[in-house]
Coordinates of C-alpha atoms in Angstrom, one line a residue:
X188 CA -18.4 -34.9 28.4
X189 CA -19.3 -37.3 25.9
X190 CA -22.7 -38.0 27.5
X191 CA -23.5 -34.3 28.0
X192 CA -22.6 -33.8 24.3
X193 CA -25.0 -36.4 23.1
X194 CA -27.9 -35.1 25.3
X195 CA -27.2 -31.7 23.7
X196 CA -27.8 -33.3 20.2
X197 CA -24.4 -34.0 19.1
X198 CA -24.8 -37.2 16.8
X199 CA -21.4 -38.6 16.9
X200 CA -18.6 -38.1 19.6
X201 CA -14.8 -39.3 19.4
X202 CA -12.8 -38.7 22.3
X203 CA -8.9 -39.0 22.9
X204 CA -6.6 -39.3 25.8
X205 CA -4.2 -36.5 24.6
X206 CA -4.0 -33.9 22.0
X207 CA -1.4 -35.4 19.9
X208 CA -3.8 -38.2 19.2
X209 CA -6.6 -35.8 18.2
X210 CA -4.1 -33.8 15.6
X211 CA -3.4 -37.4 14.1
X212 CA -6.9 -38.2 13.7
X213 CA -7.9 -34.9 12.4
X214 CA -5.2 -34.7 10.0
X215 CA -6.5 -37.7 8.2
X216 CA -10.2 -36.6 8.3
X217 CA -12.0 -34.7 5.2
X218 CA -12.5 -30.6 5.9
X219 CA -16.0 -30.0 7.3
X220 CA -16.5 -33.8 8.7
X221 CA -15.9 -32.5 12.2
X222 CA -18.4 -29.7 13.5
X223 CA -17.1 -29.1 17.1
X224 CA -14.0 -29.6 19.2
X225 CA -14.3 -29.2 23.0
X226 CA -10.7 -28.6 24.2
X227 CA -9.1 -29.0 27.7
X228 CA -6.3 -26.8 28.4
X229 CA -4.8 -29.2 30.7
X230 CA -3.6 -32.2 28.9
X231 CA -0.4 -34.4 29.1
X232 CA 2.4 -33.9 26.8
X233 CA 0.5 -31.5 24.5
X234 CA -1.3 -28.7 26.2
X235 CA -4.3 -27.0 25.1
X236 CA -2.3 -23.9 23.9
X237 CA -0.3 -25.9 21.8
X238 CA -3.2 -27.6 20.3
X239 CA -4.9 -24.0 19.5
X240 CA -1.3 -23.2 17.8
X241 CA -1.7 -26.2 15.7
X242 CA -5.5 -25.6 14.8
X243 CA -4.7 -22.1 13.8
X244 CA -3.5 -23.0 10.4
X245 CA -7.1 -24.2 9.6
X246 CA -8.1 -20.7 10.2
X247 CA -11.8 -20.2 9.4
X248 CA -12.1 -23.8 8.1
X249 CA -11.4 -25.2 11.6
X250 CA -14.1 -26.8 13.7
X251 CA -16.0 -24.8 16.1
X252 CA -14.1 -24.5 19.3
X253 CA -15.2 -24.7 23.1
X254 CA -12.2 -24.3 25.6
X255 CA -12.4 -25.6 28.9
X256 CA -10.4 -25.4 32.1
X257 CA -10.2 -26.1 35.7
X258 CA -8.1 -23.1 36.2
X259 CA -9.1 -19.4 37.0
X260 CA -11.4 -17.5 34.6
X261 CA -8.9 -15.1 33.5
X262 CA -6.7 -17.9 32.0
X263 CA -9.6 -19.1 30.2
X264 CA -10.6 -15.8 28.6
X265 CA -7.1 -15.4 27.5
X266 CA -7.1 -18.7 25.8
X267 CA -10.3 -18.1 24.1
X268 CA -9.1 -14.7 22.8
X269 CA -6.0 -16.5 21.6
X270 CA -7.7 -18.8 19.6
X271 CA -9.7 -16.0 17.9
X272 CA -7.0 -14.1 17.3
X273 CA -5.5 -16.8 15.3
X274 CA -8.9 -16.8 13.2
X275 CA -10.0 -19.9 14.9
X276 CA -14.0 -20.1 15.2
X277 CA -14.5 -20.2 18.9
X278 CA -18.1 -20.6 20.7
X279 CA -16.7 -19.9 23.9
X280 CA -15.3 -21.0 27.1
X281 CA -16.4 -23.3 30.1
X282 CA -15.0 -23.3 33.5
X283 CA -14.8 -26.8 35.2
X284 CA -16.8 -28.5 36.6
X285 CA -18.8 -28.3 33.4
X286 CA -22.8 -27.7 33.9
X287 CA -24.6 -29.4 31.4
X288 CA -27.2 -26.4 31.0
X289 CA -24.2 -24.3 30.4
X290 CA -22.9 -26.5 27.7
X291 CA -26.3 -26.9 26.1
X292 CA -26.9 -22.8 26.2
X293 CA -23.8 -22.5 24.6
X294 CA -24.7 -24.8 21.8
X295 CA -28.0 -23.4 21.5
X296 CA -26.7 -19.7 21.4
X297 CA -24.2 -20.7 18.5
X298 CA -26.1 -23.3 16.5
X299 CA -26.4 -20.9 13.6
X300 CA -22.8 -20.8 13.5
X301 CA -22.0 -24.4 13.0
X302 CA -21.6 -25.5 9.3
X303 CA -24.4 -26.6 7.1
X304 CA -23.6 -30.5 6.5
X305 CA -26.7 -30.9 4.4
X306 CA -24.4 -30.8 1.2
X307 CA -27.0 -28.4 -0.3
X308 CA -24.7 -25.2 0.6
X309 CA -21.2 -26.0 -1.1
X310 CA -18.5 -23.9 0.4
X311 CA -17.8 -20.4 -1.3
X312 CA -15.0 -20.9 -3.8
X313 CA -11.9 -18.6 -3.5
X314 CA -11.2 -16.6 -6.8
X315 CA -8.1 -14.9 -7.7
X316 CA -7.0 -11.5 -8.9
X317 CA -7.0 -12.7 -12.5
X318 CA -10.8 -13.1 -12.3
X319 CA -11.7 -10.4 -9.8
X320 CA -10.2 -7.4 -12.1
X321 CA -12.4 -8.1 -15.1
X322 CA -15.5 -8.5 -12.7
X323 CA -15.0 -5.0 -11.4
X324 CA -15.0 -3.8 -14.8
X325 CA -18.0 -5.7 -15.9
X326 CA -20.1 -4.3 -13.1
X327 CA -20.4 -7.7 -11.2
X328 CA -19.8 -6.2 -7.5
X329 CA -22.5 -4.6 -5.9
X330 CA -23.0 -2.8 -2.4
X331 CA -24.9 -4.7 0.4
X332 CA -26.1 -2.8 3.5
X333 CA -26.3 -4.0 7.1
X334 CA -28.3 -1.7 9.0
X335 CA -27.4 0.1 12.3
X336 CA -30.2 0.4 14.8
X337 CA -30.7 3.0 17.4
X338 CA -31.1 1.4 20.9
X339 CA -32.9 4.4 22.2
X340 CA -35.8 4.4 19.7
X341 CA -35.4 1.4 17.6
X342 CA -35.1 3.1 14.3
X343 CA -32.5 2.2 11.7
X344 CA -30.0 5.2 11.7
X345 CA -27.2 4.0 9.6
X346 CA -25.6 1.2 7.5
X347 CA -22.4 -0.2 6.7
X348 CA -21.6 -1.0 2.7
X349 CA -20.4 -4.4 2.2
X350 CA -19.1 -5.6 -1.2
X351 CA -20.8 -8.7 -2.7
X352 CA -19.8 -10.5 -6.1
X353 CA -23.0 -11.4 -8.2
X354 CA -21.0 -14.1 -9.9
X355 CA -22.6 -15.6 -13.0
X356 CA -21.6 -19.2 -12.1
X357 CA -21.5 -19.2 -8.1
X358 CA -24.2 -16.8 -7.3
X359 CA -23.5 -14.0 -4.5
X360 CA -20.3 -14.3 -3.0
X361 CA -18.9 -12.6 0.3
X362 CA -15.8 -11.1 0.6
X363 CA -14.2 -14.4 1.6
X364 CA -14.4 -15.7 -2.0
X365 CA -12.3 -12.5 -3.1
X366 CA -10.0 -12.0 -0.2
X367 CA -7.1 -11.5 -2.6
X368 CA -8.2 -8.0 -3.3
X369 CA -7.4 -6.8 -0.2
X370 CA -3.6 -7.1 -0.4
X371 CA -3.7 -5.3 -3.8
X372 CA -4.3 -1.5 -3.1
X373 CA -5.0 -0.4 -6.7
X374 CA -7.3 -3.0 -7.4
X375 CA -8.9 -2.6 -4.1
X376 CA -9.1 1.4 -4.7
X377 CA -11.0 0.5 -8.1
X378 CA -13.7 -1.8 -6.3
X379 CA -14.3 0.9 -3.7
X380 CA -14.7 3.5 -6.3
X381 CA -17.1 1.0 -8.1
X382 CA -19.2 0.6 -5.1
X383 CA -19.4 4.2 -4.1
X384 CA -20.7 5.3 -7.2
X385 CA -23.2 2.8 -6.9
X386 CA -23.8 3.9 -3.3
X387 CA -24.4 7.3 -4.5
X388 CA -27.1 6.2 -6.8
X389 CA -28.6 4.4 -4.0
X390 CA -28.4 7.4 -1.4
X391 CA -30.1 9.6 -4.2
X392 CA -33.1 7.4 -4.7
X393 CA -33.2 7.0 -0.5
X394 CA -33.3 10.5 -0.4
X395 CA -36.0 10.9 -3.0
X396 CA -38.1 8.6 -0.8
X397 CA -37.3 10.6 2.3
X398 CA -35.7 7.4 3.9
X399 CA -32.1 8.3 3.7
X400 CA -29.8 7.3 6.4
X401 CA -25.8 7.7 7.0
X402 CA -23.6 4.9 5.3
X403 CA -20.0 3.8 6.3
X404 CA -17.6 2.9 3.8
X405 CA -14.8 0.9 4.6
X406 CA -11.4 2.8 4.0
X407 CA -8.3 1.0 4.3
X408 CA -5.4 3.2 5.6
X409 CA -3.4 3.3 2.1
X410 CA -6.4 4.6 0.4
X411 CA -6.2 7.8 2.6
X412 CA -2.8 8.5 1.5
X413 CA -4.4 9.6 -1.9
X414 CA -4.6 13.2 -2.1
X415 CA -7.3 13.4 -4.5
X416 CA -9.6 10.8 -2.7
X417 CA -11.7 13.5 -0.9
X418 CA -12.1 15.5 -4.3
X419 CA -13.4 12.2 -5.6
X420 CA -15.7 11.4 -3.0
X421 CA -17.3 14.7 -2.5
X422 CA -17.6 15.1 -6.1
X423 CA -19.4 12.0 -6.8
X424 CA -21.7 13.2 -3.8
X425 CA -22.2 16.6 -5.6
X426 CA -23.2 14.8 -8.9
X427 CA -26.0 12.7 -7.4
X428 CA -27.3 15.4 -5.0
X429 CA -26.0 13.6 -2.0
X430 CA -25.5 15.5 1.3
X431 CA -21.9 14.6 2.6
X432 CA -23.6 14.1 6.0
X433 CA -25.0 10.9 4.4
X434 CA -21.5 9.6 4.1
X435 CA -18.8 7.9 6.6
X436 CA -15.5 6.6 6.2
X437 CA -14.9 3.8 8.3
X438 CA -11.1 3.2 9.3
X439 CA -10.4 -0.4 9.3
X440 CA -7.8 -2.3 11.4
X441 CA -5.4 -3.4 8.7
X442 CA -2.0 -1.6 8.6
X443 CA -2.7 1.5 10.4
X444 CA 0.6 3.3 10.9
X445 CA 1.4 6.3 12.6
X446 CA -0.9 8.9 10.9
X447 CA 0.5 10.9 8.0
X448 CA 0.0 14.4 7.3
X449 CA -1.9 13.3 3.9
X450 CA -4.3 11.0 5.8
X451 CA -5.1 13.4 8.6
X452 CA -5.3 16.4 5.9
X453 CA -8.0 14.1 3.7
X454 CA -9.7 13.2 7.1
X455 CA -9.9 17.0 8.3
X456 CA -11.0 18.1 4.8
X457 CA -14.3 15.4 4.8
X458 CA -14.9 16.3 8.3
X459 CA -15.3 19.9 7.4
X460 CA -17.4 19.0 4.5
X461 CA -19.6 16.9 6.8
X462 CA -18.7 13.4 6.3
X463 CA -18.5 11.4 9.6
X464 CA -15.1 9.4 10.5
X465 CA -15.5 6.2 12.3
X466 CA -12.7 4.1 14.1
X467 CA -13.4 0.4 13.6
X468 CA -12.3 -2.2 16.2
X469 CA -12.1 0.0 19.1
X470 CA -10.9 -2.0 22.2
X471 CA -8.8 -4.4 20.2
X472 CA -5.1 -3.6 21.0
X473 CA -3.3 -0.5 22.6
X474 CA -3.0 1.5 19.2
X475 CA -6.5 2.4 19.3
X476 CA -6.0 4.7 22.4
X477 CA -3.7 6.8 20.2
X478 CA -6.2 7.0 17.4
X479 CA -8.7 8.5 19.9
X480 CA -6.6 11.3 20.2
X481 CA -5.0 11.6 16.6
X482 CA -7.9 11.2 14.3
X483 CA -10.9 13.9 13.7
X484 CA -13.7 11.1 14.8
X485 CA -17.4 11.1 15.0
X486 CA -17.9 7.3 15.9
X487 CA -16.3 4.5 17.5
X488 CA -17.3 0.8 16.4
X489 CA -16.5 -1.5 19.5
X490 CA -14.9 -4.7 18.6
X491 CA -17.4 -7.5 18.7
X492 CA -15.5 -9.7 21.0
X493 CA -15.7 -6.8 23.9
X494 CA -19.3 -7.3 23.8
X495 CA -19.5 -11.1 23.1
X496 CA -16.8 -12.0 26.0
X497 CA -18.4 -9.5 28.4
X498 CA -21.9 -11.5 28.5
X499 CA -21.6 -13.5 32.0
X500 CA -18.1 -12.3 32.5
X501 CA -17.5 -9.8 35.3
X502 CA -13.9 -8.9 34.4
X503 CA -14.7 -8.5 30.4
X504 CA -17.8 -6.3 31.3
X505 CA -15.6 -3.8 33.3
X506 CA -13.6 -3.8 30.2
X507 CA -16.3 -3.1 28.0
X508 CA -17.8 -0.6 30.4
X509 CA -14.4 1.3 30.5
X510 CA -14.1 1.6 26.5
X511 CA -17.7 2.8 26.6
X512 CA -17.1 5.8 29.1
X513 CA -14.0 6.5 27.5
X514 CA -15.8 7.2 24.2
X515 CA -18.8 9.0 25.7
X516 CA -16.2 11.2 27.6
X517 CA -15.0 12.1 24.1
X518 CA -18.6 12.6 22.7
X519 CA -18.3 10.1 20.2
X520 CA -21.4 8.2 18.9
X521 CA -20.7 4.2 19.9
X522 CA -21.6 1.2 17.9
X523 CA -21.2 -2.3 18.6
X524 CA -21.1 -4.7 15.6
X525 CA -21.7 -8.6 15.3
X526 CA -24.5 -8.6 17.8
X527 CA -26.1 -11.8 17.2
X528 CA -27.3 -13.0 20.7
X529 CA -30.0 -11.5 22.8
X530 CA -27.4 -11.4 25.6
X531 CA -25.0 -9.3 23.9
X532 CA -27.9 -7.1 22.7
X533 CA -29.0 -6.7 26.6
X534 CA -25.4 -5.9 27.4
X535 CA -25.0 -3.3 24.9
X536 CA -28.1 -1.7 26.1
X537 CA -26.9 -1.8 29.7
X538 CA -23.5 -0.1 29.2
X539 CA -25.1 2.7 27.1
X540 CA -24.3 2.0 23.8
X541 CA -25.8 4.2 21.1
X542 CA -26.1 2.0 18.3
X543 CA -25.7 -1.9 17.2
X544 CA -25.2 -3.6 14.1
X545 CA -25.4 -7.6 13.6
X546 CA -27.5 -10.6 12.4
X547 CA -30.1 -10.1 15.4
X548 CA -31.6 -7.6 13.4
X549 CA -30.5 -8.1 9.8
X550 CA -27.6 -9.6 7.7
X551 CA -26.4 -7.5 4.9
X552 CA -29.1 -7.1 2.3
X553 CA -29.3 -5.2 -1.1
X554 CA -30.3 -1.4 -1.6
X555 CA -34.3 -2.3 -2.1
X556 CA -34.5 -4.5 1.1
X557 CA -32.7 -1.9 3.3
X558 CA -35.0 0.6 2.1
X559 CA -38.1 -1.6 3.1
X560 CA -36.4 -2.3 6.8
X561 CA -36.1 1.5 6.9
X562 CA -39.9 1.8 6.1
X563 CA -40.8 -0.9 8.5
X564 CA -39.0 0.4 11.6
X565 CA -41.3 3.2 12.7
X566 CA -40.0 5.6 15.5
X567 CA -42.0 3.9 18.0
X568 CA -40.8 0.3 17.1
X569 CA -39.1 -1.3 20.1
X570 CA -35.7 -2.8 20.2

């Protein structure tokens, strides 16, 4: 394995006889000094699952992980999913005996996910609520947009609005830097309102240019408990002359309890006005099946792991196909997010997905860049 990694371009390889020794060494090393861990599930004393439990405390700051095993593929798949559920950045799994070509392919496909160790790109800071509130009031938060591309004709047919913080010292910051806001419902609502106001101005400009596409707004479940929310959203749309059909609410995974009467009423009111409703992370957990029957949906966004895991995995492909067929029978538009690899794009096409979103087409961009992309993608552009 060490020689395979060196041949694949890894500069320095450390090997350990057991996981406990690796834990002891990693605990003494500076964060960011290790790029990749290749983990065997079957090890003496401390097995691979125990190591994953230990590694989970690092979260997204953990080194990238490749899981290997001589056991059956299903066991390997479960271990990979477990690590991802813990927030560990997993490149994938490899069955033993390990092929050098498969290892190299996995590293090549995921090279963009490896951290930049050049020293020119410092880690994003994590800022607290005391800084976030004043920044919202000062208008430092802006919407970025990640396009959704139709797999049938290659046009941009929608986008997801994502928050970015134009920090005066740190530059443009992604949500990881202001994650504290997601646990504070009033502050999150204030941030959403500020972003939606800017979205309306952008949609107004896109409509005038003849290039408007529907934009989805991430909506946490507690925000749907506000009876005034539909009136605020539709009032802003009327103020800017924006058609409600250009708006979609993306119901996020966090804390979705049994649907309340207030939340369902709000969603029905918005649907009656022409606003779309998107179920996020479809296929991730049993609860999603209930939401298909309870919520007035127009779209489902498939969990990215469904497609990522299915490439080259017959069992995972069957699960993806089943999820797609269920959504199609309910006449829901299907979207796959997080598409970064050509293999994932090909699979999304093969199972009949309607739209894809991900870095393979574009990272989240400011409003003017999205408008330029919409114009560049003519109706005949191939995907």
